[in-house]
PDB file of C-alpha atoms and ligand atoms in Angstrom:
ATOM      1  CA  MET A  29      17.413  52.363   6.493  1.00 84.00           C
ATOM      2  CA  LEU A  30      14.278  54.449   5.900  1.00 91.00           C
ATOM      3  CA  ASN A  31      14.607  58.234   5.894  1.00 94.00           C
ATOM      4  CA  LEU A  32      11.288  59.897   5.177  1.00 96.00           C
ATOM      5  CA  VAL A  33      10.197  63.496   4.838  1.00 97.00           C
ATOM      6  CA  LEU A  34       6.572  64.122   5.753  1.00 97.00           C
ATOM      7  CA  PHE A  35       5.613  67.047   3.602  1.00 98.00           C
ATOM      8  CA  GLY A  36       2.445  69.120   3.496  1.00 98.00           C
ATOM      9  CA  ALA A  37       0.753  72.339   4.510  1.00 98.00           C
ATOM     10  CA  PRO A  38       0.181  73.145   8.172  1.00 97.00           C
ATOM     11  CA  GLY A  39      -2.795  71.053   9.289  1.00 97.00           C
ATOM     12  CA  SER A  40      -2.240  68.348   6.643  1.00 98.00           C
ATOM     13  CA  GLY A  41      -1.793  65.596   9.251  1.00 97.00           C
ATOM     14  CA  LYS A  42       2.018  65.290   9.386  1.00 96.00           C
ATOM     15  CA  GLY A  43       2.075  64.864  13.178  1.00 94.00           C
ATOM     16  CA  THR A  44      -0.733  62.275  13.219  1.00 96.00           C
ATOM     17  CA  GLN A  45       0.790  60.161  10.447  1.00 97.00           C
ATOM     18  CA  SER A  46       4.292  60.482  11.970  1.00 95.00           C
ATOM     19  CA  GLU A  47       3.091  58.836  15.164  1.00 95.00           C
ATOM     20  CA  LYS A  48       1.695  55.884  13.239  1.00 96.00           C
ATOM     21  CA  LEU A  49       4.837  55.542  11.086  1.00 95.00           C
ATOM     22  CA  ILE A  50       7.120  55.600  14.128  1.00 93.00           C
ATOM     23  CA  GLU A  51       5.130  52.781  15.644  1.00 94.00           C
ATOM     24  CA  LYS A  52       5.197  50.641  12.485  1.00 94.00           C
ATOM     25  CA  TYR A  53       8.802  51.158  11.373  1.00 92.00           C
ATOM     26  CA  GLY A  54      10.537  52.083  14.670  1.00 92.00           C
ATOM     27  CA  LEU A  55      11.845  55.355  13.247  1.00 93.00           C
ATOM     28  CA  HIS A  56      13.335  58.319  15.085  1.00 92.00           C
ATOM     29  CA  HIS A  57      11.036  61.359  14.865  1.00 94.00           C
ATOM     30  CA  ILE A  58      12.357  64.869  14.303  1.00 95.00           C
ATOM     31  CA  SER A  59       9.617  67.516  14.380  1.00 96.00           C
ATOM     32  CA  THR A  60      11.267  70.915  14.104  1.00 97.00           C
ATOM     33  CA  GLY A  61       8.036  72.615  15.275  1.00 96.00           C
ATOM     34  CA  GLU A  62       8.057  70.488  18.437  1.00 96.00           C
ATOM     35  CA  VAL A  63      11.749  71.194  19.057  1.00 97.00           C
ATOM     36  CA  LEU A  64      11.012  74.936  18.855  1.00 97.00           C
ATOM     37  CA  ARG A  65       7.860  74.770  21.016  1.00 96.00           C
ATOM     38  CA  LYS A  66       9.883  72.953  23.715  1.00 97.00           C
ATOM     39  CA  GLN A  67      12.497  75.722  23.667  1.00 97.00           C
ATOM     40  CA  ILE A  68       9.744  78.351  23.973  1.00 97.00           C
ATOM     41  CA  LYS A  69       8.211  76.502  26.928  1.00 97.00           C
ATOM     42  CA  GLU A  70      11.595  76.310  28.652  1.00 98.00           C
ATOM     43  CA  GLY A  71      12.148  80.039  28.071  1.00 98.00           C
ATOM     44  CA  THR A  72      15.607  79.574  26.454  1.00 97.00           C
ATOM     45  CA  GLU A  73      17.298  82.204  24.257  1.00 97.00           C
ATOM     46  CA  LEU A  74      16.538  80.071  21.198  1.00 97.00           C
ATOM     47  CA  GLY A  75      12.932  79.833  22.392  1.00 97.00           C
ATOM     48  CA  LYS A  76      12.644  83.610  22.572  1.00 98.00           C
ATOM     49  CA  ILE A  77      13.972  83.994  19.037  1.00 97.00           C
ATOM     50  CA  ALA A  78      11.723  81.191  17.753  1.00 98.00           C
ATOM     51  CA  ASP A  79       8.634  82.684  19.408  1.00 97.00           C
ATOM     52  CA  SER A  80       9.113  86.001  17.633  1.00 97.00           C
ATOM     53  CA  TYR A  81       8.754  84.182  14.276  1.00 98.00           C
ATOM     54  CA  ILE A  82       6.264  81.445  15.183  1.00 97.00           C
ATOM     55  CA  SER A  83       3.748  83.822  16.756  1.00 96.00           C
ATOM     56  CA  LYS A  84       3.563  85.722  13.461  1.00 96.00           C
ATOM     57  CA  GLY A  85       3.387  82.567  11.341  1.00 95.00           C
ATOM     58  CA  HIS A  86       6.800  83.278   9.764  1.00 97.00           C
ATOM     59  CA  LEU A  87       9.588  80.781   9.176  1.00 98.00           C
ATOM     60  CA  ILE A  88      12.677  80.702  11.392  1.00 98.00           C
ATOM     61  CA  PRO A  89      15.725  81.725   9.269  1.00 98.00           C
ATOM     62  CA  ASP A  90      17.320  78.872   7.319  1.00 98.00           C
ATOM     63  CA  SER A  91      20.792  79.097   8.882  1.00 97.00           C
ATOM     64  CA  LEU A  92      19.365  78.740  12.396  1.00 97.00           C
ATOM     65  CA  MET A  93      16.998  75.932  11.373  1.00 98.00           C
ATOM     66  CA  ILE A  94      19.781  73.998   9.636  1.00 98.00           C
ATOM     67  CA  ASP A  95      21.986  74.243  12.773  1.00 96.00           C
ATOM     68  CA  ILE A  96      19.087  72.923  14.864  1.00 96.00           C
ATOM     69  CA  LEU A  97      18.572  70.016  12.476  1.00 96.00           C
ATOM     70  CA  ARG A  98      22.273  69.108  12.562  1.00 95.00           C
ATOM     71  CA  GLN A  99      22.112  68.982  16.377  1.00 93.00           C
ATOM     72  CA  GLU A 100      18.992  66.807  16.326  1.00 93.00           C
ATOM     73  CA  LEU A 101      20.595  64.373  13.883  1.00 91.00           C
ATOM     74  CA  LYS A 102      23.595  63.911  16.173  1.00 87.00           C
ATOM     75  CA  SER A 103      21.506  61.940  18.679  1.00 79.00           C
ATOM     76  CA  GLU A 104      22.269  58.258  19.074  1.00 69.00           C
ATOM     77  CA  ALA A 105      18.695  57.296  18.165  1.00 70.00           C
ATOM     78  CA  ALA A 106      18.916  59.180  14.860  1.00 68.00           C
ATOM     79  CA  ALA A 107      22.182  57.418  14.004  1.00 69.00           C
ATOM     80  CA  LYS A 108      20.797  53.942  14.725  1.00 75.00           C
ATOM     81  CA  LYS A 109      17.350  54.159  13.202  1.00 82.00           C
ATOM     82  CA  GLY A 110      15.940  55.827  10.139  1.00 91.00           C
ATOM     83  CA  VAL A 111      14.383  59.238  10.634  1.00 95.00           C
ATOM     84  CA  ILE A 112      11.017  60.852   9.962  1.00 96.00           C
ATOM     85  CA  PHE A 113      11.493  64.530   9.210  1.00 97.00           C
ATOM     86  CA  ASP A 114       8.254  66.287  10.149  1.00 97.00           C
ATOM     87  CA  GLY A 115       8.142  69.984   9.250  1.00 97.00           C
ATOM     88  CA  PHE A 116      11.656  70.056   7.751  1.00 98.00           C
ATOM     89  CA  PRO A 117      12.634  71.031   5.074  1.00 98.00           C
ATOM     90  CA  ARG A 118      10.377  74.034   4.452  1.00 98.00           C
ATOM     91  CA  THR A 119      12.557  75.880   1.931  1.00 98.00           C
ATOM     92  CA  ILE A 120      14.839  74.929  -0.971  1.00 97.00           C
ATOM     93  CA  PRO A 121      18.042  75.806   0.985  1.00 98.00           C
ATOM     94  CA  GLN A 122      16.822  73.566   3.833  1.00 98.00           C
ATOM     95  CA  ALA A 123      16.182  70.713   1.362  1.00 98.00           C
ATOM     96  CA  GLU A 124      19.670  71.111  -0.096  1.00 97.00           C
ATOM     97  CA  ALA A 125      21.199  71.154   3.401  1.00 98.00           C
ATOM     98  CA  LEU A 126      19.290  68.003   4.361  1.00 97.00           C
ATOM     99  CA  GLU A 127      20.573  66.152   1.304  1.00 96.00           C
ATOM    100  CA  GLU A 128      24.129  67.207   2.160  1.00 96.00           C
ATOM    101  CA  ILE A 129      23.864  66.265   5.846  1.00 94.00           C
ATOM    102  CA  LEU A 130      22.416  62.833   5.014  1.00 94.00           C
ATOM    103  CA  ARG A 131      25.193  62.292   2.470  1.00 94.00           C
ATOM    104  CA  GLU A 132      27.811  63.225   5.099  1.00 91.00           C
ATOM    105  CA  ASN A 133      26.212  60.628   7.376  1.00 88.00           C
ATOM    106  CA  GLY A 134      26.491  57.998   4.632  1.00 90.00           C
ATOM    107  CA  THR A 135      22.754  57.770   4.018  1.00 92.00           C
ATOM    108  CA  GLU A 136      20.028  59.327   1.843  1.00 94.00           C
ATOM    109  CA  LEU A 137      16.332  60.144   1.637  1.00 95.00           C
ATOM    110  CA  THR A 138      14.047  57.211   0.871  1.00 94.00           C
ATOM    111  CA  GLY A 139      11.128  59.396  -0.162  1.00 95.00           C
ATOM    112  CA  VAL A 140       9.008  62.449   0.481  1.00 98.00           C
ATOM    113  CA  ILE A 141       5.419  61.789   1.508  1.00 98.00           C
ATOM    114  CA  GLY A 142       3.247  64.687   0.355  1.00 98.00           C
ATOM    115  CA  LEU A 143      -0.041  64.920   2.243  1.00 98.00           C
ATOM    116  CA  GLU A 144      -2.404  66.868  -0.015  1.00 98.00           C
ATOM    117  CA  VAL A 145      -5.442  68.441   1.666  1.00 98.00           C
ATOM    118  CA  PRO A 146      -7.808  71.202   0.431  1.00 97.00           C
ATOM    119  CA  GLU A 147      -7.347  74.636   1.986  1.00 96.00           C
ATOM    120  CA  GLU A 148     -10.779  74.886   3.760  1.00 97.00           C
ATOM    121  CA  GLU A 149     -10.103  71.585   5.479  1.00 97.00           C
ATOM    122  CA  LEU A 150      -6.632  72.766   6.626  1.00 98.00           C
ATOM    123  CA  VAL A 151      -8.118  75.882   8.223  1.00 98.00           C
ATOM    124  CA  ALA A 152     -10.911  73.895   9.909  1.00 98.00           C
ATOM    125  CA  ARG A 153      -8.431  71.342  11.316  1.00 97.00           C
ATOM    126  CA  MET A 154      -6.083  74.007  12.711  1.00 98.00           C
ATOM    127  CA  LEU A 155      -8.949  75.956  14.331  1.00 98.00           C
ATOM    128  CA  LYS A 156     -10.161  72.711  15.940  1.00 97.00           C
ATOM    129  CA  ARG A 157      -6.638  71.879  17.162  1.00 97.00           C
ATOM    130  CA  GLY A 158      -6.253  75.408  18.555  1.00 97.00           C
ATOM    131  CA  ALA A 159      -9.516  75.073  20.488  1.00 97.00           C
ATOM    132  CA  GLU A 160      -8.584  71.600  21.801  1.00 97.00           C
ATOM    133  CA  THR A 161      -4.903  72.075  22.654  1.00 96.00           C
ATOM    134  CA  GLY A 162      -4.468  75.831  23.078  1.00 96.00           C
ATOM    135  CA  ARG A 163      -1.604  75.805  20.537  1.00 95.00           C
ATOM    136  CA  ALA A 164      -0.795  79.515  20.275  1.00 95.00           C
ATOM    137  CA  ASP A 165      -0.249  79.761  16.503  1.00 97.00           C
ATOM    138  CA  ASP A 166      -3.555  78.002  15.707  1.00 97.00           C
ATOM    139  CA  ASN A 167      -5.549  81.256  15.602  1.00 97.00           C
ATOM    140  CA  ILE A 168      -7.129  82.481  12.373  1.00 97.00           C
ATOM    141  CA  GLU A 169      -4.749  85.390  11.730  1.00 97.00           C
ATOM    142  CA  THR A 170      -1.591  83.289  12.185  1.00 97.00           C
ATOM    143  CA  ILE A 171      -3.120  80.340  10.313  1.00 98.00           C
ATOM    144  CA  LEU A 172      -3.683  82.511   7.228  1.00 98.00           C
ATOM    145  CA  ASN A 173      -0.088  83.789   7.425  1.00 97.00           C
ATOM    146  CA  ARG A 174       1.228  80.239   7.761  1.00 98.00           C
ATOM    147  CA  LEU A 175      -0.732  79.121   4.696  1.00 98.00           C
ATOM    148  CA  ASN A 176       0.590  82.069   2.732  1.00 98.00           C
ATOM    149  CA  VAL A 177       4.167  81.230   3.792  1.00 98.00           C
ATOM    150  CA  TYR A 178       3.526  77.603   2.836  1.00 98.00           C
ATOM    151  CA  HIS A 179       2.418  78.507  -0.684  1.00 98.00           C
ATOM    152  CA  THR A 180       5.242  80.959  -1.339  1.00 98.00           C
ATOM    153  CA  GLN A 181       8.221  79.314   0.389  1.00 98.00           C
ATOM    154  CA  THR A 182       7.467  75.638   0.992  1.00 98.00           C
ATOM    155  CA  GLU A 183       5.253  74.458  -1.870  1.00 97.00           C
ATOM    156  CA  PRO A 184       8.047  74.919  -4.488  1.00 97.00           C
ATOM    157  CA  LEU A 185       9.746  71.963  -2.766  1.00 98.00           C
ATOM    158  CA  LYS A 186       7.108  69.692  -4.278  1.00 98.00           C
ATOM    159  CA  GLU A 187       8.507  70.344  -7.743  1.00 98.00           C
ATOM    160  CA  HIS A 188      12.065  70.022  -6.409  1.00 97.00           C
ATOM    161  CA  TYR A 189      11.309  66.502  -5.130  1.00 98.00           C
ATOM    162  CA  GLN A 190       9.151  65.546  -8.124  1.00 98.00           C
ATOM    163  CA  GLY A 191      12.164  66.331 -10.301  1.00 97.00           C
ATOM    164  CA  LYS A 192      14.197  63.812  -8.294  1.00 95.00           C
ATOM    165  CA  GLY A 193      11.454  61.175  -8.489  1.00 96.00           C
ATOM    166  CA  ALA A 194      11.190  61.294  -4.697  1.00 96.00           C
ATOM    167  CA  TYR A 195       7.704  62.796  -4.237  1.00 97.00           C
ATOM    168  CA  ILE A 196       4.919  60.410  -3.194  1.00 97.00           C
ATOM    169  CA  ARG A 197       1.509  62.067  -3.496  1.00 98.00           C
ATOM    170  CA  ILE A 198      -0.999  61.021  -0.845  1.00 98.00           C
ATOM    171  CA  ASN A 199      -4.630  62.147  -0.617  1.00 98.00           C
ATOM    172  CA  GLY A 200      -4.614  63.500   2.942  1.00 98.00           C
ATOM    173  CA  LEU A 201      -8.384  63.958   3.134  1.00 97.00           C
ATOM    174  CA  GLY A 202     -10.520  61.355   4.872  1.00 95.00           C
ATOM    175  CA  ASP A 203     -10.020  58.470   7.238  1.00 97.00           C
ATOM    176  CA  THR A 204      -6.693  58.469   9.132  1.00 97.00           C
ATOM    177  CA  ASP A 205      -6.210  54.699   8.764  1.00 98.00           C
ATOM    178  CA  ARG A 206      -6.896  54.791   4.997  1.00 98.00           C
ATOM    179  CA  ILE A 207      -4.300  57.561   4.613  1.00 98.00           C
ATOM    180  CA  PHE A 208      -1.819  55.509   6.646  1.00 98.00           C
ATOM    181  CA  THR A 209      -2.412  52.420   4.476  1.00 98.00           C
ATOM    182  CA  ASP A 210      -1.776  54.499   1.353  1.00 97.00           C
ATOM    183  CA  ILE A 211       1.496  55.761   2.845  1.00 97.00           C
ATOM    184  CA  THR A 212       2.782  52.358   3.956  1.00 96.00           C
ATOM    185  CA  GLY A 213       1.824  50.746   0.629  1.00 95.00           C
ATOM    186  CA  ASN A 214       3.964  53.317  -1.143  1.00 94.00           C
ATOM    187  CA  ILE A 215       6.884  53.052   1.285  1.00 91.00           C
ATOM    188  CA  ASP A 216       6.931  49.257   1.193  1.00 88.00           C
ATOM    189  CA  GLY A 217       6.837  49.308  -2.624  1.00 82.00           C
ATOM    190  CA  ARG A 218       9.694  51.803  -2.691  1.00 77.00           C
ATOM    191  CA  SER A 219      11.962  50.104  -0.153  1.00 68.00           C
ATOM    192  CA  LYS A 220      11.696  46.777  -2.076  1.00 61.00           C
ATOM    193  CA  LYS A 221      13.046  48.424  -5.244  1.00 55.00           C
TER     194      LYS A 221
HETATM  195  P1  AMP B   9       4.963  73.030  12.763  1.00 76.95           P
HETATM  196  O1  AMP B   9       4.759  72.448  14.125  1.00 76.95           O
HETATM  197  O2  AMP B   9       5.780  72.141  11.872  1.00 76.95           O
HETATM  198  O3  AMP B   9       3.669  73.457  12.114  1.00 76.95           O
HETATM  199  O4  AMP B   9       5.832  74.377  12.946  1.00 76.95           O
HETATM  200  C1  AMP B   9       5.339  75.461  13.706  1.00 76.95           C
HETATM  201  C2  AMP B   9       6.150  76.708  13.380  1.00 76.95           C
HETATM  202  O5  AMP B   9       7.534  76.497  13.712  1.00 76.95           O
HETATM  203  C3  AMP B   9       6.156  77.130  11.930  1.00 76.95           C
HETATM  204  O6  AMP B   9       5.016  77.922  11.582  1.00 76.95           O
HETATM  205  C4  AMP B   9       7.468  77.935  11.833  1.00 76.95           C
HETATM  206  O7  AMP B   9       7.303  79.221  12.399  1.00 76.95           O
HETATM  207  C5  AMP B   9       8.395  77.134  12.757  1.00 76.95           C
HETATM  208  N1  AMP B   9       9.131  76.082  12.020  1.00 76.95           N
HETATM  209  C6  AMP B   9       9.006  74.734  12.187  1.00 76.95           C
HETATM  210  N2  AMP B   9       9.811  74.072  11.344  1.00 76.95           N
HETATM  211  C7  AMP B   9      10.450  75.014  10.611  1.00 76.95           C
HETATM  212  C8  AMP B   9      11.391  74.974   9.536  1.00 76.95           C
HETATM  213  N3  AMP B   9      11.832  73.811   9.031  1.00 76.95           N
HETATM  214  N4  AMP B   9      11.834  76.165   9.026  1.00 76.95           N
HETATM  215  C9  AMP B   9      11.403  77.341   9.506  1.00 76.95           C
HETATM  216  N5  AMP B   9      10.501  77.454  10.507  1.00 76.95           N
HETATM  217  C10 AMP B   9      10.024  76.308  11.055  1.00 76.95           C
END
């Protein structure tokens, strides 16, 4: 069973590559950002709480995020297939919780795919996405906050996973299909080991 974390700054292409990976490997996709945006759209209590953080570019508190992830992993599809975690974990406590939850479920992480993209390109991509989709947090002020949060709270996870030999560095700049081929080459090599 493949369990992959797609890791990278906002705008690094996690969503795009997730779609292609789901198609190739038949994995169950958990995007915590999408889960939260759905709650906001439906106007639920959780959505209201999430919106107060997302609109500022801040992270939702770990305890709440970990509860949400546990719920998402209870689905039948997650139990049957492997999972792509897109946008989770974003902090060290979230990474530790994920390892524990997977262990409880009798499985483990296969690898962490790190999409590495220069900062100017990240900003340009998010501004373009904001203009095309109307995504509320893709405005310049929130984008800069999100990048700051990424560097301070999320980027330390790279070292955490490198230390476990789980981090797979991918050049996330350039042609989408070339990036995908790099990812699958690494995954296929890893799952044969
Ligand atoms: P994303 O779609 O992954 O870029 O997430 C959009 C926003 O949702 C982030 O800027 C955070 O405010 C929130 N969010 C998504 N996933 C997480 C997470 N794992 N921990 C904390 N906040 C999250």
